[in-house]
Amino acid sequence: MASDPRLARLDLAQAREGLLKGDFTSAELVGAALDRVAETEPALQACLCVLGDQALRDAARLDAGGPDPAMPLWGVPVSVKDVFLVRGAPTTAGSRMLEGYMPGFEAEVVTRLRAAGAVITAKTNLDEFAMGSSTEFSAFRPTRNPWNLGRVPGGSSGGCAAGVAAFQAAGGFGTDTGGSIRQPAALCGCVGLKPTYGRVSRYGIVAYGSSLDQAGPMARNVRDCARLFAAVAGPDGRDSTSSRVPPEDLSALSPPEAKGLRLALPRELWEGSFDAEVGKVLDSAKGLLASAGISLETVGMPSLRFSVAAYYVIAAAEASTNLARYDGVRYGYRTPSKGDLLSLYRESRTAGLGREARRRILLGTFALSSGYYDAYYRKAAQVRRLIRDEYARTLEEYDFILAPVSSIPAWPFGSFTEDPLTQYQLDVMTLPLNLAGGPGLSLPAGLGGDGLPVGVQIMGPHFREKALLEAGILLEGIFPRLPEPPLKAL
Amino acid sequence: MEMDTVIGLEIHAQLNTRTKLFCSCPTEFGAEPNTNICEVCTGQPGALPRMNGLALELAAKAGLALGSRVNESSLFSRKNYFYPDLPNGFQTSQLDPPICEGGSLEISGDSGLPKRVRLNRIHMEDDAGKCVHDERRGITLVDLNRAGTPLIEIVTEPDISSAREAVEFLKKLHGLLVRLGVTRGRMEEGEFRCDVNISLKPKGSATLGVRGEVKNLNSFKFVGQAIDYEIRRQGEIYANGGRVLQETLHFDSQKGETRSLRSKEEAHDYRYFPQPDLPPVRVSRELLERLRGELPESPEEALARLLAMGLKDSQARLLLDRRGALEYFDSAAAYFPRPLRIASVMEELFLPYCQKEGASPLEGPFTPKLMAGLAKLAEEGILGRRKLQELSEGLFKDGLDPEKLVRDQGLAQISDEGELARLAREVVEGCPQEAAKYRAGQEKILSFLVGRMMKLSAGRAEPRKAGELLKAALAGGKEGQGVG
């Protein structure tokens, strides 16, 4: 089947216009996306499961009913990270433990995407159970960065970011526990939104750190992100942590005036050491913003210094018990050897779970153990409150917080796999937002001399995604537009 | 050395809800294995709990009835351990703060005086599933129907001193919670079960001894047996100069003895921490007020009310102790507001009858309305004590209307003095020898004459007045003769 390669490159707004006008059908658009997947997958390895037949059937069913303008994502191909349960497709969460696991229900996000008319085309690769920032900890294979196939795409939603950047889908959904949407978006040169905690239902998403996990969209521009976000945001009775705050109306977005906009730049995040190319792009980005009339002011947020420590205690503690259900008893990998109960647990979990997952389970188990709880978990919870308060105070004075997303660009495979602490430290830019619970938007600020994209993030008040996205549209217009990623090893 | 026994109880009561604590699966007992299950209660990836509002209300209600402080905000925590019947790898329970703190329940202590057993706390939690060991095939099967069933755990302070006290406490608590509708309390189905913490210490010593914890007792009898066994076992260890180990024990009801499950060294570190999937549990002031309004009177309040009506302490306690008696009394008193009369008819005739028949007052054919009628007949002197006694069984058994019976059979007591005087004269005239003896000083013969008079009146003469009027007839016999 030879589809029009231009179809895959359309953004959501263009695709919608063409679909509603009848220029092409959903089946054609989805077919073009699937062709693009087939063409790029050998290089990228972004998908753990391509829902080819199912997607084409879904598209054909939509076409049979004709375009529905009331459905904001009618006929559009969308990918989801392989932590979202999708009916009829296995959910692995990037783990051997769940290899072949077929869910009996569907994630609320997926249900809402379908209700909005979207067609799910693929389940994308990730670090096992979303634990990692390079997608190298996927139990199946690493995903490659479309800007340089020798580099990681970031993570943990690395498959989603790489796929969206490489036109495999118009948009996708990832999850962000400590930066897992924003960081791969930055490293792959696309836009990613981490919504306010509680804004998007977690029902049917494989949990990592329950008090931090939040699902959000990734796309090639801010407006597409907004469109995807609007389709899934809002209260869900099946997720008790879902907020009852009514969702904002995102149908009309208009960027604010640059003049008068005040951004706070936390010293703790800007004054670290940066890769030279990343530093150059960030400096130039700040220059562009300033010359557009946006006020940039350095502020102190001293509690951010503790965010890496606090995050890894809380996330690991929650993960250690969230992953306790993977015991080989009811589903998932079970050791074939016949021993006693303890060896069933030990062997199944040792073989079924990867190194990083086991490391975080041990870390979290330790932090919650009798005699250590006060020193670790309780302390971390206190730090979290400090960060949250500091975040709120800063946003009383400024419109948004502006920060880098990563101090280094996409790195060569294997750089940190033996040095987890250094890799944890790299998350310093993104973790504070998850601890604070607010929304953040990562968008490309430019390309470094090494040909790798560099991103920045803006963070705003809780449940005010609309203003954040509008500011994102403004910034997107100020920063240079990225070319098409080459999909080559440089 | 003489030893004191110190006992604390942890009671698990299944809340009377149709659905589980965190999902909408039915809680019914006895379904085919693994049919009442869903993604939430089997711990599937991505499933999240949502709180059953009725369970919360029932837990709060139990607290109100037991005089506990109901916390406006309480927290669920994860209690982490691995077992095949525990689908999430953690139990969702409450550590700090639980929904209710404090409270107490009064029992009659071994000293004979009322004794208040203090409660430490009441918290909510979900139940685990069930492992079925198939010995023949050498495998273990897991049934998750029960997983996620809502429970409250009621923890007492170590205020109990004997098996008798423990059993009375449990029976009273069970009765109260069942009456409130908090639990259905079917013990054979595990809806009400108990862990017993028991230790011995030298008489009068302030320091607690090392305790054994006997797990999962599901009958009052086993609780009593397990306690008595432990008192003997621990007592012997102390007597032989040994050390009691802190351990978890299982009670073998066949052999009537406890045996060790695990020692303190093997105890779990449950790694409690706040359950991030559930926000704090809120009990609003409005909800609390509504629940308070729904609460039946506490035994203490009922006792005070009955005493204020003028009932004797023993009568009031009798009404409180017999199941259904207080409700029966209250509704009879609504028809005929002479509570003292109703209480005495119930105490002397009706409750003994019910106990003999093993029937609950409210379930029998003799309704409170009929009781009101009977009490009225007694109050007005229409039915005498003797007649009342004679008729009661028949009335109670067949649910006959006493007022109608009295009307139809002319059974009303004769208390009219003219009528009684006439009968008295007739008796005196008919028994001249006995009358002569009486007049000669043999006063004891009067009772014979009263008997004749009762016979003559078919038992309807009021005995006290009959005696008086006979005396008058005997004394006035001569005058009468003169006049007559």
PDB file of C-alpha atoms in Angstrom, chain B residues 196-302:
ATOM      1  CA  VAL B 196      -6.761 -12.371  71.686  1.00  0.00           C
ATOM      2  CA  ASN B 197      -3.646 -10.812  73.222  1.00  0.00           C
ATOM      3  CA  ILE B 198      -2.986 -12.422  76.554  1.00  0.00           C
ATOM      4  CA  SER B 199      -0.267 -12.184  79.149  1.00  0.00           C
ATOM      5  CA  LEU B 200       0.218 -12.959  82.824  1.00  0.00           C
ATOM      6  CA  LYS B 201       1.895 -10.826  85.451  1.00  0.00           C
ATOM      7  CA  PRO B 202       2.527 -11.232  89.176  1.00  0.00           C
ATOM      8  CA  LYS B 203      -0.516 -10.159  91.142  1.00  0.00           C
ATOM      9  CA  GLY B 204      -0.550  -6.412  91.594  1.00  0.00           C
ATOM     10  CA  SER B 205       2.493  -5.795  89.385  1.00  0.00           C
ATOM     11  CA  ALA B 206       2.281  -2.748  87.106  1.00  0.00           C
ATOM     12  CA  THR B 207       4.528  -4.208  84.403  1.00  0.00           C
ATOM     13  CA  LEU B 208       2.851  -6.202  81.683  1.00  0.00           C
ATOM     14  CA  GLY B 209       4.152  -9.682  80.954  1.00  0.00           C
ATOM     15  CA  VAL B 210       5.168 -11.018  77.556  1.00  0.00           C
ATOM     16  CA  ARG B 211       2.072 -11.666  75.491  1.00  0.00           C
ATOM     17  CA  GLY B 212       0.894 -14.348  73.181  1.00  0.00           C
ATOM     18  CA  GLU B 213      -1.484 -13.411  70.376  1.00  0.00           C
ATOM     19  CA  VAL B 214      -4.063 -16.048  69.483  1.00  0.00           C
ATOM     20  CA  LYS B 215      -5.297 -15.334  65.978  1.00  0.00           C
ATOM     21  CA  ASN B 216      -8.612 -15.615  64.239  1.00  0.00           C
ATOM     22  CA  LEU B 217     -11.048 -17.094  66.742  1.00  0.00           C
ATOM     23  CA  ASN B 218     -14.503 -17.285  65.246  1.00  0.00           C
ATOM     24  CA  SER B 219     -16.670 -18.453  68.131  1.00  0.00           C
ATOM     25  CA  PHE B 220     -17.250 -17.226  71.664  1.00  0.00           C
ATOM     26  CA  LYS B 221     -16.600 -20.722  72.910  1.00  0.00           C
ATOM     27  CA  PHE B 222     -13.179 -20.899  71.261  1.00  0.00           C
ATOM     28  CA  VAL B 223     -12.277 -17.502  72.699  1.00  0.00           C
ATOM     29  CA  GLY B 224     -13.042 -18.808  76.177  1.00  0.00           C
ATOM     30  CA  GLN B 225     -11.194 -22.055  75.604  1.00  0.00           C
ATOM     31  CA  ALA B 226      -8.172 -20.381  74.059  1.00  0.00           C
ATOM     32  CA  ILE B 227      -7.885 -17.928  76.954  1.00  0.00           C
ATOM     33  CA  ASP B 228      -8.184 -20.623  79.582  1.00  0.00           C
ATOM     34  CA  TYR B 229      -5.637 -22.742  77.754  1.00  0.00           C
ATOM     35  CA  GLU B 230      -3.192 -19.832  77.523  1.00  0.00           C
ATOM     36  CA  ILE B 231      -3.632 -18.950  81.209  1.00  0.00           C
ATOM     37  CA  ARG B 232      -2.697 -22.527  82.050  1.00  0.00           C
ATOM     38  CA  ARG B 233       0.143 -22.749  79.564  1.00  0.00           C
ATOM     39  CA  GLN B 234       1.767 -19.435  80.442  1.00  0.00           C
ATOM     40  CA  GLY B 235       1.147 -20.054  84.154  1.00  0.00           C
ATOM     41  CA  GLU B 236       3.017 -23.344  83.963  1.00  0.00           C
ATOM     42  CA  ILE B 237       5.942 -21.723  82.179  1.00  0.00           C
ATOM     43  CA  TYR B 238       6.221 -19.097  84.901  1.00  0.00           C
ATOM     44  CA  ALA B 239       5.774 -21.733  87.620  1.00  0.00           C
ATOM     45  CA  ASN B 240       8.690 -23.679  86.160  1.00  0.00           C
ATOM     46  CA  GLY B 241      10.840 -20.571  86.037  1.00  0.00           C
ATOM     47  CA  GLY B 242      10.699 -20.343  82.234  1.00  0.00           C
ATOM     48  CA  ARG B 243      10.270 -17.404  79.890  1.00  0.00           C
ATOM     49  CA  VAL B 244       7.101 -16.833  77.863  1.00  0.00           C
ATOM     50  CA  LEU B 245       7.940 -16.002  74.250  1.00  0.00           C
ATOM     51  CA  GLN B 246       6.228 -13.249  72.324  1.00  0.00           C
ATOM     52  CA  GLU B 247       4.588 -15.156  69.531  1.00  0.00           C
ATOM     53  CA  THR B 248       1.596 -15.488  67.295  1.00  0.00           C
ATOM     54  CA  LEU B 249      -0.518 -18.523  68.086  1.00  0.00           C
ATOM     55  CA  HIS B 250      -3.140 -20.572  66.351  1.00  0.00           C
ATOM     56  CA  PHE B 251      -5.949 -22.181  68.347  1.00  0.00           C
ATOM     57  CA  ASP B 252      -6.650 -25.783  67.409  1.00  0.00           C
ATOM     58  CA  SER B 253     -10.308 -26.127  68.295  1.00  0.00           C
ATOM     59  CA  GLN B 254     -10.233 -29.918  67.914  1.00  0.00           C
ATOM     60  CA  LYS B 255      -7.493 -30.391  70.463  1.00  0.00           C
ATOM     61  CA  GLY B 256      -8.442 -27.321  72.481  1.00  0.00           C
ATOM     62  CA  GLU B 257      -4.884 -26.015  72.508  1.00  0.00           C
ATOM     63  CA  THR B 258      -2.792 -23.247  70.966  1.00  0.00           C
ATOM     64  CA  ARG B 259       0.270 -23.714  68.870  1.00  0.00           C
ATOM     65  CA  SER B 260       2.920 -21.291  67.666  1.00  0.00           C
ATOM     66  CA  LEU B 261       2.633 -19.776  64.175  1.00  0.00           C
ATOM     67  CA  ARG B 262       5.630 -17.463  64.327  1.00  0.00           C
ATOM     68  CA  SER B 263       7.800 -15.783  66.903  1.00  0.00           C
ATOM     69  CA  LYS B 264       8.562 -12.086  67.296  1.00  0.00           C
ATOM     70  CA  GLU B 265      11.811 -12.531  65.395  1.00  0.00           C
ATOM     71  CA  GLU B 266       9.899 -13.713  62.338  1.00  0.00           C
ATOM     72  CA  ALA B 267       7.358 -10.879  62.603  1.00  0.00           C
ATOM     73  CA  HIS B 268       6.720  -8.840  59.474  1.00  0.00           C
ATOM     74  CA  ASP B 269       7.950  -5.317  58.939  1.00  0.00           C
ATOM     75  CA  TYR B 270       4.789  -4.049  57.288  1.00  0.00           C
ATOM     76  CA  ARG B 271       6.377  -0.841  55.990  1.00  0.00           C
ATOM     77  CA  TYR B 272       3.193   1.158  56.520  1.00  0.00           C
ATOM     78  CA  PHE B 273       2.934   4.370  54.557  1.00  0.00           C
ATOM     79  CA  PRO B 274       0.054   6.587  53.421  1.00  0.00           C
ATOM     80  CA  GLN B 275      -1.886   4.979  50.534  1.00  0.00           C
ATOM     81  CA  PRO B 276      -1.260   7.452  47.703  1.00  0.00           C
ATOM     82  CA  ASP B 277      -4.260   6.254  45.672  1.00  0.00           C
ATOM     83  CA  LEU B 278      -6.786   7.414  48.272  1.00  0.00           C
ATOM     84  CA  PRO B 279      -7.284  10.933  49.579  1.00  0.00           C
ATOM     85  CA  PRO B 280      -7.905  11.381  53.319  1.00  0.00           C
ATOM     86  CA  VAL B 281     -11.263   9.993  54.465  1.00  0.00           C
ATOM     87  CA  ARG B 282     -13.549  12.855  55.457  1.00  0.00           C
ATOM     88  CA  VAL B 283     -16.429  12.601  57.893  1.00  0.00           C
ATOM     89  CA  SER B 284     -18.322  15.870  57.735  1.00  0.00           C
ATOM     90  CA  ARG B 285     -20.148  17.359  60.690  1.00  0.00           C
ATOM     91  CA  GLU B 286     -23.399  16.924  58.766  1.00  0.00           C
ATOM     92  CA  LEU B 287     -22.775  13.222  58.195  1.00  0.00           C
ATOM     93  CA  LEU B 288     -21.882  12.758  61.830  1.00  0.00           C
ATOM     94  CA  GLU B 289     -25.090  14.474  62.915  1.00  0.00           C
ATOM     95  CA  ARG B 290     -27.167  12.330  60.602  1.00  0.00           C
ATOM     96  CA  LEU B 291     -25.508   9.151  61.877  1.00  0.00           C
ATOM     97  CA  ARG B 292     -26.022  10.241  65.450  1.00  0.00           C
ATOM     98  CA  GLY B 293     -29.712  10.703  64.689  1.00  0.00           C
ATOM     99  CA  GLU B 294     -29.927   7.198  63.246  1.00  0.00           C
ATOM    100  CA  LEU B 295     -28.299   5.703  66.289  1.00  0.00           C
ATOM    101  CA  PRO B 296     -30.497   3.679  68.595  1.00  0.00           C
ATOM    102  CA  GLU B 297     -30.245   4.494  72.265  1.00  0.00           C
ATOM    103  CA  SER B 298     -27.110   3.206  73.928  1.00  0.00           C
ATOM    104  CA  PRO B 299     -27.588   0.644  76.706  1.00  0.00           C
ATOM    105  CA  GLU B 300     -26.476   3.272  79.212  1.00  0.00           C
ATOM    106  CA  GLU B 301     -29.013   5.768  77.933  1.00  0.00           C
ATOM    107  CA  ALA B 302     -31.764   3.148  77.923  1.00  0.00           C
TER     108      ALA B 302
END
